[in-house]
XYZ file of C-alpha atoms in Angstrom:
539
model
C 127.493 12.818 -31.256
C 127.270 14.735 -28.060
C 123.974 15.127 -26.124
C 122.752 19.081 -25.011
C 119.537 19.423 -23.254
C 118.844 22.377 -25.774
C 120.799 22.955 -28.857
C 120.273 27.025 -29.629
C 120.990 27.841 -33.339
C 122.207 31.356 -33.899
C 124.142 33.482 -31.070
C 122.630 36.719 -32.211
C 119.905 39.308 -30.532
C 117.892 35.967 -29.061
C 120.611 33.141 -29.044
C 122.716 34.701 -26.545
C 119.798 35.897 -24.198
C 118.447 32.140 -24.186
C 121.780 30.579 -23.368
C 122.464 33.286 -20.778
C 118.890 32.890 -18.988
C 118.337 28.995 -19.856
C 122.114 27.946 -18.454
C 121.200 29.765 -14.625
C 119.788 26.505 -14.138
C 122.989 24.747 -13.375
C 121.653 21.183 -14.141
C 120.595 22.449 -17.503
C 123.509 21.908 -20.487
C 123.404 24.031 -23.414
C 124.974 23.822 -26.873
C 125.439 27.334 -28.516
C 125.972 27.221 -32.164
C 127.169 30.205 -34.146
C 128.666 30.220 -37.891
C 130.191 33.658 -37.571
C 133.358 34.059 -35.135
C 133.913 36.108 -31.380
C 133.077 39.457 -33.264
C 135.333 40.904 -30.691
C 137.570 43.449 -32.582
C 137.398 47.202 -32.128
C 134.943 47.763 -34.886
C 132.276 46.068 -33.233
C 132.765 47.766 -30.010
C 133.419 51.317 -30.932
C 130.246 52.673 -31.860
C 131.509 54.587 -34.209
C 132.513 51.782 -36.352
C 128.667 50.763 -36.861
C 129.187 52.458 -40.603
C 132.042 50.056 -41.430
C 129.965 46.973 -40.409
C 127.339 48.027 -42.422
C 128.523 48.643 -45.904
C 130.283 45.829 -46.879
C 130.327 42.060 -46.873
C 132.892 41.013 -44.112
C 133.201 38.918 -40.888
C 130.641 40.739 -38.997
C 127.894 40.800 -41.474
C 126.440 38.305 -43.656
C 125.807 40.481 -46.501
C 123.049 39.413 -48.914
C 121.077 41.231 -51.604
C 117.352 40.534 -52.718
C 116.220 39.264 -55.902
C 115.242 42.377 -58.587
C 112.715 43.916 -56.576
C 109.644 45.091 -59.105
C 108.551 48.334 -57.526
C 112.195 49.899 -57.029
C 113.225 49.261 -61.091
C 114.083 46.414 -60.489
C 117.094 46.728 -58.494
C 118.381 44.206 -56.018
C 118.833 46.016 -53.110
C 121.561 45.432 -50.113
C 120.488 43.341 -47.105
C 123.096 43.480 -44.153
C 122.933 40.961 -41.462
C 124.709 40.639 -38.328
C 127.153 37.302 -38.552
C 129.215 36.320 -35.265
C 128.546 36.701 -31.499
C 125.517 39.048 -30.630
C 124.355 39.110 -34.362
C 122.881 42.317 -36.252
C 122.970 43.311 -32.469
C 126.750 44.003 -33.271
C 126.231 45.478 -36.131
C 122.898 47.696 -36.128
C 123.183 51.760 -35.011
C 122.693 50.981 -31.452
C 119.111 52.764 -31.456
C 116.482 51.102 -28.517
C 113.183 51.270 -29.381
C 110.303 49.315 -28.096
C 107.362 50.326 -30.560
C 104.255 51.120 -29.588
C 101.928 49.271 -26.733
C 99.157 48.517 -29.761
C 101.393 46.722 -31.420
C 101.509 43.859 -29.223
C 97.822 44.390 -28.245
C 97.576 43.488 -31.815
C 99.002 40.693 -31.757
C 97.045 39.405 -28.780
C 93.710 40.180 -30.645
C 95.324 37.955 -32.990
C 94.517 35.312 -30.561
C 97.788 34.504 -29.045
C 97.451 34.938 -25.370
C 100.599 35.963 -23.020
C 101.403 39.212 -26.368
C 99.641 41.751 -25.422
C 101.732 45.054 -23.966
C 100.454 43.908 -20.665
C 102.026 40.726 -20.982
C 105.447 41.856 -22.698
C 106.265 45.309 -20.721
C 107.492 43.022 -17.501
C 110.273 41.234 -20.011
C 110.971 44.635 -21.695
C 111.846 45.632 -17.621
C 113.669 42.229 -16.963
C 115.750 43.066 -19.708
C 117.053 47.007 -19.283
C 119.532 48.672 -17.755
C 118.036 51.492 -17.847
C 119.932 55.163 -17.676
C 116.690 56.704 -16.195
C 116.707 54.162 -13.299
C 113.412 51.526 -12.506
C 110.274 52.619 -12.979
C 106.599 51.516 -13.849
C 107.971 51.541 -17.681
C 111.579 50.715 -17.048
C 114.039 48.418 -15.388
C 116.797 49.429 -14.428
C 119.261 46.605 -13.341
C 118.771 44.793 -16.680
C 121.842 43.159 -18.530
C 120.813 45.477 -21.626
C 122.503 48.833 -20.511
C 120.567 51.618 -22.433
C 122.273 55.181 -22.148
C 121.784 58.722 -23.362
C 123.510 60.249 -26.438
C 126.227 62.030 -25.239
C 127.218 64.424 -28.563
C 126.954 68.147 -27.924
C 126.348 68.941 -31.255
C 123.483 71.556 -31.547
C 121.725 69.595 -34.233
C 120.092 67.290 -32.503
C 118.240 69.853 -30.415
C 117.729 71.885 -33.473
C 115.919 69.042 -35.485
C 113.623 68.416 -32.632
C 112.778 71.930 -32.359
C 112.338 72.015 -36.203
C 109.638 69.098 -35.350
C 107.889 70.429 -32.822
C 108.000 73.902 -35.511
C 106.314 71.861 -38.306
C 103.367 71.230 -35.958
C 104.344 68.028 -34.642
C 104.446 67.018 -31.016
C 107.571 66.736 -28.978
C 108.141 63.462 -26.389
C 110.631 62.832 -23.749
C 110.675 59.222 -24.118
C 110.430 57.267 -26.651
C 109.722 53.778 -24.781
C 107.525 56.273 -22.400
C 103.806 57.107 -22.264
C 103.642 58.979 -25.221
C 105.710 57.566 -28.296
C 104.692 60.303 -30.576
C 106.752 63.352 -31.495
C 110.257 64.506 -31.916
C 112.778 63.849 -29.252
C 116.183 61.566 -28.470
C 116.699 58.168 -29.016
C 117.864 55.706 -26.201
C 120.872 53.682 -27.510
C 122.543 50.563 -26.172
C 125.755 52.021 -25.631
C 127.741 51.075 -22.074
C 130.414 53.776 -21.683
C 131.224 54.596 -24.875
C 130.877 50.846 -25.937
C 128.354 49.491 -27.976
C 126.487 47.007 -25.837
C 125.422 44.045 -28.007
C 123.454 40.662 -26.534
C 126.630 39.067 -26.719
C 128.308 41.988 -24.444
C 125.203 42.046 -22.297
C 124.258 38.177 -21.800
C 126.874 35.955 -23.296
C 130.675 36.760 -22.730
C 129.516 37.400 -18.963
C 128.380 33.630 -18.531
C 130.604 31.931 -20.999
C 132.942 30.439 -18.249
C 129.667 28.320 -17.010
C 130.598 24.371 -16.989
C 126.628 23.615 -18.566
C 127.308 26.216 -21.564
C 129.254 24.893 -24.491
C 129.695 27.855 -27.545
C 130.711 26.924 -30.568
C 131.850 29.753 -33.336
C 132.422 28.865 -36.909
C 129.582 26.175 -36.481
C 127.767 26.246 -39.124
C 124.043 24.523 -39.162
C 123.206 22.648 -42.014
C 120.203 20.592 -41.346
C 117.901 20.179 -38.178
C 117.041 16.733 -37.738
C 113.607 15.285 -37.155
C 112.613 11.598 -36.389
C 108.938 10.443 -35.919
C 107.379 13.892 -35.888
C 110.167 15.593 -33.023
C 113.145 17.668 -33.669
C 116.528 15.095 -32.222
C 119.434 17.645 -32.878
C 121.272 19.263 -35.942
C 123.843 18.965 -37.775
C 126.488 21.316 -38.407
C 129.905 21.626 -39.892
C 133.174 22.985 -38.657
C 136.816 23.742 -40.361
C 134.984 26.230 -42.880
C 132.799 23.181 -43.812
C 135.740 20.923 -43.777
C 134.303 18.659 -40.819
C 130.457 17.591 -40.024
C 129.269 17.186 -36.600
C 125.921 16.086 -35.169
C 124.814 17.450 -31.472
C 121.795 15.979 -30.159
C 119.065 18.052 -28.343
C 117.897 16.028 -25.506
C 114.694 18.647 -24.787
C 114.463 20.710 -27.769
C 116.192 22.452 -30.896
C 116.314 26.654 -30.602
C 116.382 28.140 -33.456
C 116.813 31.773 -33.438
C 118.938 32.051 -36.573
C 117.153 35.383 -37.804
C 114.366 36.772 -40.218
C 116.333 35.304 -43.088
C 118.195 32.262 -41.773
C 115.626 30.351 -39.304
C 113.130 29.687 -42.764
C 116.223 29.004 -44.487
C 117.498 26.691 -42.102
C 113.942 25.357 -42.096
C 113.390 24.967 -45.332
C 117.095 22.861 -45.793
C 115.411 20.625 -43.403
C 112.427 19.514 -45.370
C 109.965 21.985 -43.184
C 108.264 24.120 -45.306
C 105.910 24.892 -48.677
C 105.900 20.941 -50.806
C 106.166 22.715 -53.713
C 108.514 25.717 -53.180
C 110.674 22.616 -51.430
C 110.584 20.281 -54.017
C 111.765 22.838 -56.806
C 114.610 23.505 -54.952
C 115.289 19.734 -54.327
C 114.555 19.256 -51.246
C 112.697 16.635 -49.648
C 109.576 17.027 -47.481
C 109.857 16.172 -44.201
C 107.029 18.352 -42.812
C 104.691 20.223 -44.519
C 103.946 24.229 -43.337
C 103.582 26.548 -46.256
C 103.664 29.328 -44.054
C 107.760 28.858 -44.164
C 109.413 32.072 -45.336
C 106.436 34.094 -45.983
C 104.849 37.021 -44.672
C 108.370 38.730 -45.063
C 108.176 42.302 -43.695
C 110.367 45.077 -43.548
C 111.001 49.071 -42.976
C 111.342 50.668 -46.698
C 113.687 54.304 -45.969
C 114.482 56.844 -47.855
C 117.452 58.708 -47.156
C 117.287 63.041 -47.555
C 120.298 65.223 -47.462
C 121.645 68.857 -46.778
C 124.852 70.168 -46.875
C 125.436 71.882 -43.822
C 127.341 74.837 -42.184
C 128.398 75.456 -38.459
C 128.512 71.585 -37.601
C 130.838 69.493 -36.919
C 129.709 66.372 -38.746
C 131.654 63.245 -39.126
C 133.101 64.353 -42.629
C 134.801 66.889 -40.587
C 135.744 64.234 -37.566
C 137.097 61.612 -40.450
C 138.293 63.214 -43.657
C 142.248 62.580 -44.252
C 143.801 61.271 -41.310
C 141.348 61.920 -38.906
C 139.455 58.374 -39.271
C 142.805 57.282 -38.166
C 142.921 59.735 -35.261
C 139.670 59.093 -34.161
C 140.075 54.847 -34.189
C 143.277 55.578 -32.051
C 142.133 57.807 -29.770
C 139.431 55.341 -28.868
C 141.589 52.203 -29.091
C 144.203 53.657 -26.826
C 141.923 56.051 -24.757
C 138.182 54.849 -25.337
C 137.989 58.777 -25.991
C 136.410 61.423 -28.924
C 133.611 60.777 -31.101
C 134.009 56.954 -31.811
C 132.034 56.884 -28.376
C 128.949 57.608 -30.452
C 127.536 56.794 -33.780
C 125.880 60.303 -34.986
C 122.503 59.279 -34.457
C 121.185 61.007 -31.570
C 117.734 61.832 -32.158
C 114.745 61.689 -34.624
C 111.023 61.173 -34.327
C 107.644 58.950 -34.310
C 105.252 60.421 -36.126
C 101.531 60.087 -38.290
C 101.607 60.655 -42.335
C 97.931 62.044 -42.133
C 94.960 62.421 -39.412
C 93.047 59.424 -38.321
C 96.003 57.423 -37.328
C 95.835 55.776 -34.268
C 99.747 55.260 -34.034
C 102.756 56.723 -35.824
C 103.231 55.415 -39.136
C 106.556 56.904 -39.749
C 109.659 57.381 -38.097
C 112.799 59.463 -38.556
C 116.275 59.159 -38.025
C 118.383 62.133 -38.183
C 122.070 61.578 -38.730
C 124.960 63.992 -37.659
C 126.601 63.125 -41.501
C 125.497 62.761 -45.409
C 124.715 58.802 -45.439
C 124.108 57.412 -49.162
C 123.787 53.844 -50.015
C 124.751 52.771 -46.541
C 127.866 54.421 -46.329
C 129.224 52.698 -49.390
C 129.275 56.550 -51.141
C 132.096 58.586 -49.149
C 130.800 62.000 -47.666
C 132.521 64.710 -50.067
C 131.236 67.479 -47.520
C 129.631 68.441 -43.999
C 126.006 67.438 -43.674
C 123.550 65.992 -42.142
C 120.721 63.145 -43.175
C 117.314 62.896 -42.417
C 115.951 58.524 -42.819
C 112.117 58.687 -43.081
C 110.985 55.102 -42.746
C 106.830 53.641 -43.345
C 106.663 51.732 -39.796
C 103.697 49.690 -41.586
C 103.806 48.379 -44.545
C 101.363 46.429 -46.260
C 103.391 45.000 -48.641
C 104.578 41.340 -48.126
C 107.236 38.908 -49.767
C 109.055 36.017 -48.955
C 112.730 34.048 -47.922
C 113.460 31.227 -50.574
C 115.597 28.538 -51.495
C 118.286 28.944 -53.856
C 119.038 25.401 -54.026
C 119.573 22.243 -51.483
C 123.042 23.611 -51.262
C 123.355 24.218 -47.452
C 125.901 27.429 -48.005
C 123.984 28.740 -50.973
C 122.323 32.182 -49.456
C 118.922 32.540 -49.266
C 116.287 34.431 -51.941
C 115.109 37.018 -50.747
C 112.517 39.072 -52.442
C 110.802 41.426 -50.083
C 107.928 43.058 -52.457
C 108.622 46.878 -51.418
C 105.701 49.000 -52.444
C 103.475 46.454 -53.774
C 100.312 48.730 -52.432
C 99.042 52.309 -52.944
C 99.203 52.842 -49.053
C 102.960 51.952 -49.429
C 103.505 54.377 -51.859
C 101.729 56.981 -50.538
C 103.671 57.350 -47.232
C 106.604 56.977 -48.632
C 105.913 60.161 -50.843
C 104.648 61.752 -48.191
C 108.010 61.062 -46.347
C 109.881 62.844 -48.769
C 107.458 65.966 -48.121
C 107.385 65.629 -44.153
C 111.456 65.430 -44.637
C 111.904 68.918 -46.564
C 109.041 70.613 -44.198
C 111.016 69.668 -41.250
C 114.342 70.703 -42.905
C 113.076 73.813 -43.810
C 112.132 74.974 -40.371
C 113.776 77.924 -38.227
C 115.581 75.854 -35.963
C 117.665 73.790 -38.741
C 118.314 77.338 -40.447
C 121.311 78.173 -39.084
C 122.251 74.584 -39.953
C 121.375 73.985 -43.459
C 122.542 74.484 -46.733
C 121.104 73.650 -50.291
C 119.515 70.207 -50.577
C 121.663 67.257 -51.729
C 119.004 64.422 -52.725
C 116.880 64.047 -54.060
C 117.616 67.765 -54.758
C 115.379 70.518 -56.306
C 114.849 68.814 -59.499
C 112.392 66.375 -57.696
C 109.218 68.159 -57.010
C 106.113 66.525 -58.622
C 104.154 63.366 -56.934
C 105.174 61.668 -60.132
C 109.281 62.907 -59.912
C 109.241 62.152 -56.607
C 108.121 58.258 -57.156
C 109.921 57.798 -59.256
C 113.400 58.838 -56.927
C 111.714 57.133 -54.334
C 112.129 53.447 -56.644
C 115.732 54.651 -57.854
C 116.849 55.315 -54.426
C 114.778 53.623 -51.819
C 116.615 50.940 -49.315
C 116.239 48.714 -46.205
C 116.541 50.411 -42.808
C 117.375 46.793 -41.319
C 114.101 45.723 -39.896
C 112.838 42.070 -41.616
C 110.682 40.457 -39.411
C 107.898 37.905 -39.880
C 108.902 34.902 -41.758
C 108.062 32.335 -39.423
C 105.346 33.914 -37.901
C 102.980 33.148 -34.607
C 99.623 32.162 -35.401
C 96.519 30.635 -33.789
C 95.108 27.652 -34.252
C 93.589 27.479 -37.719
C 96.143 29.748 -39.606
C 96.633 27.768 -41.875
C 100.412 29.751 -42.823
C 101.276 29.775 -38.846
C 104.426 28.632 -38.478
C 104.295 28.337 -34.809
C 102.062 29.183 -31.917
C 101.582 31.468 -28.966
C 104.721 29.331 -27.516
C 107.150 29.589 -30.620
C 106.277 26.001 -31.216
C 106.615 25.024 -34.187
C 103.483 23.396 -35.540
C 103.371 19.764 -36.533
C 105.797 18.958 -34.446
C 107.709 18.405 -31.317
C 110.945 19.500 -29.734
C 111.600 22.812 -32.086
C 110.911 26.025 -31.670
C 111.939 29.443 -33.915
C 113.031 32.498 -31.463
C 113.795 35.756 -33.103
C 112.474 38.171 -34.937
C 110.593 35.977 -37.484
C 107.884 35.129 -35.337
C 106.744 38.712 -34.984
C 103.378 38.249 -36.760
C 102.870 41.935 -38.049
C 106.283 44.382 -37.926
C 106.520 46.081 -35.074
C 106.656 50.063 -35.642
C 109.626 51.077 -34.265
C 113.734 49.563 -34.462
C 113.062 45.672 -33.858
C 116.439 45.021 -31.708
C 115.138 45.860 -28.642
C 111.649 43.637 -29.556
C 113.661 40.608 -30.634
C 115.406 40.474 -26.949
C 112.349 40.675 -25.572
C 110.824 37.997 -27.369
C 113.876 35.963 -26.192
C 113.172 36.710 -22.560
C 109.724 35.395 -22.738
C 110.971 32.631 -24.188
C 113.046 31.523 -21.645
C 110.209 32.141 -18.893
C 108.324 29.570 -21.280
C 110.903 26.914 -21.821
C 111.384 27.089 -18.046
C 107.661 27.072 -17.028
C 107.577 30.050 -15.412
C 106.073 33.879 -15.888
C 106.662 37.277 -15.032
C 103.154 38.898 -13.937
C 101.434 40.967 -16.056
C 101.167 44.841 -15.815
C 98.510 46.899 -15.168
């Protein structure tokens, strides 16, 4: 057994900011455990590649599925997640979004002090590398390096005009004073490289003496004696050899909105009952383990188009080969980008204090993740609900440590769900059908003119509805007296000492917007509280 004065779980979006930030302390030693490998290969840094990563099982991404889901026919629906160095950070579409500022006022009426916008906006600035330079909203000597687009294709211009055409308002800035509207998307790309947490806070630091990273570590169990988390363990040699590291101060875990309550849950932490069925023994008792699962439902809308150059046109034949060479050899052409340029935040109906859906529109025809090969030019329009009511839950399969999780994320469980998501369809074809995309657009793909009715269009919505990437919430914050808090305003974990749960599954509600850029921030803050200090408020 060695001894690590932390022992971080996961080297995705969070792991890889803590050991970066929490190792600057040189008399501070850190053990850095990831199962995945170096995700280093060309695929992962060509942004263009992000399509690859996506739609298929492989060493980049974890690849699970749900159980049947019961409002989308029961299909079991496909659940990338990012697996190696930097996470679903190297493997998402690069988009950086913050969400809006009442979304973490929300979670500080919540009562969990140190959330509010106020509070988070300095971290959000600690953490950018901003292309528009430091301001009262940005930073702009972060480690996160957050560029402009740089395609020339006319249709991203052409659906924001087609936005602001429909009657709907038109923003500079996303992450900006006014989220609202049509307009382009930031993107962690670094010249032409997609700029993950592991390209951004861990490869520069992994040469420090008090940083010890181990890929292909897989953790099996967190151990707890007398009420406090001691260490893990974890095996190596594709399972083949079991280790045990010792944390000294305290256990990390920031294994993800699907792993960190599975990892939990392994370890005895979790519902009695739910743990016991699965037969596992209780070691700590916190229902709240692996519920409250939340996530962005999408549907995806396509046209044919004419006059673009799409990526059907970039790729078909030999020309994925020409454009994978040209960037290997060159770092040139159009694997520089990822055909995602611009899209929208906006409200379903009046009365809405906040947007309640976004849009993402795509320089290609995208079906089933990519798994359905473009036949033509075209482009796609994803219409996500940013808040769902609906709720569900990550489960055990069985004690078996490398048995994946169950997932069953309850997708349109509510009428509100519903709703906006029929509505999305209709915002989708009212922006299409605009002026500015005329020149543009051809006859409509899917769901095609057959699907007109409230009732046709539900039911295309359960045949073809599908994660956007987004599941947050499964080991959420709480305050004292929430009774299914996993941990507190400090990622604690309640009940006991020495372990605490940093990533995306603490977000209590989901925040309405992409949740990379969130998830890094929550890891910044972290750090500030592991090391007892704090960036001032703004305002």
């Amino acid at each position: 057994m060695q001894s690590y004065d932390y022992v971080i779980v996961g080297a995705g979006s969070a792991g890889c900011v803590l050991a970066a930030r929490l190792t600057e302390d040189p008399d501070v030693t850190v053990l850095l455990l990831e199962a995945g490998g170096r995700n280093d290969g060309v695929l992962v840094r060509m942004p263009a590649g992000v399509g690859t990563l996506l739609k298929d099982k492989n060493a980049s991404n974890w690849g699970f599925y749900t159980e049947p889901e019961p409002h989308l026919d029961n299909r079991r629906l496909w659940w990338p997640r990012g697996k190696g160095l930097g996470g679903s950070s190297s493997i998402n579409g690069m988009v950086y979004t913050r969400g809006h500022p009442q979304d973490y006022d929300e979670w500080r009426q919540m009562g969990l002090p140190g959330w509010s916008f106020d509070d988070v906006l300095p971290y959000f600035r600690r953490l950018e590398g901003h292309h528009r330079g430091d301001s009262e909203l940005h930073g702009g000597s972060g480690p996160l390096t957050i560029s402009a687009g740089e395609s020339d294709s006319p249709f991203h211009d052409a659906l924001i005009k087609a936005g602001e055409q429909a009657g709907y308002p038109v923003t500079d800035d996303f992450n900006g004073a006014q989220q609202e509207g049509f307009g382009r998307y930031d993107l962690t790309i670094a010249d032409g490289k997609r700029w993950s947490t592991a390209a951004a806070y861990l490869r520069p630091v992994l040469s420090r003496r008090n940083l010890t990273c181990l890929t292909g570590a897989r953790t099996t169990r967190i151990r707890i004696e007398q009420g406090r988390a001691t260490g893990v363990d974890y095996v190596l040699d594709k399972g083949q050899r079991a280790e045990t590291a010792i944390a000294a101060r305290e256990v990390l875990l920031c294994a993800g909105a699907v792993q960190s309550p599975h990892i939990l849950q392994l370890s005895g932490i979790g519902d009695p009952d739910r743990l016991t069925a699965a037969g596992v023994g209780v070691v700590h008792a916190l229902p709240g383990v692996g519920e409250n699962l939340q996530d962005h439902l999408d549907v995806v809308m396509n046209w044919r188009s004419r006059g673009l150059r799409t990526a059907h046109a970039l790729t078909k034949g030999l020309g994925m080969i020409g454009v994978g060479l040209n960037y290997a050899l060159r770092g040139k052409g159009p694997g520089r980008g990822q055909f995602l340029e611009a899209g929208a935040f906006i409200s379903s109906r009046e009365g809405l204090s906040r947007p309640d859906v976004q849009i993402h529109g795509v320089l290609a025809i995208m079906q089933d993740h990519g798994r359905t090969n473009a036949k033509a030019d075209g482009f796609t329009l994803h219409l996500c609900q940013l808040r769902p009511e609906s709720r569900g839950r990550i489960g055990l399969r069985s004690a078996d440590p490398f048995a994946d999780p169950t997932i069953f994320a309850n997708y349109l469980a509510t009428p509100e769900d519903r709703r906006v998501m029929r509505d999305c369809v209709k915002i989708g074809r009212d922006v299409a059908k605009q002026a500015a995309l005329e020149p543009y657009r051809a006859e409509e793909l899917s769901p095609g003119d057959a699907v007109q009715s409230d009732d046709e269009i539900d039911a295309w919505v359960r045949r073809k509805a599908e994660t956007i990437y987004h599941p947050v919430g499964t080991c959420r914050m709480g305050a004292e007296g929430d009774a299914l808090a996993v941990v507190d305003a400090t990622l604690a974990v309640r009940g006991l000492k020495g372990l605490r749960v940093i990533d995306a599954s603490v977000m209590p509600t989901l925040i309405g917007s992409n949740t990379n850029a969130p998830t890094i921030m929550i890891a910044e803050h972290a750090a500030d509280m592991l090391r007892g200090t704090r960036l001032a408020r703004a305002g």
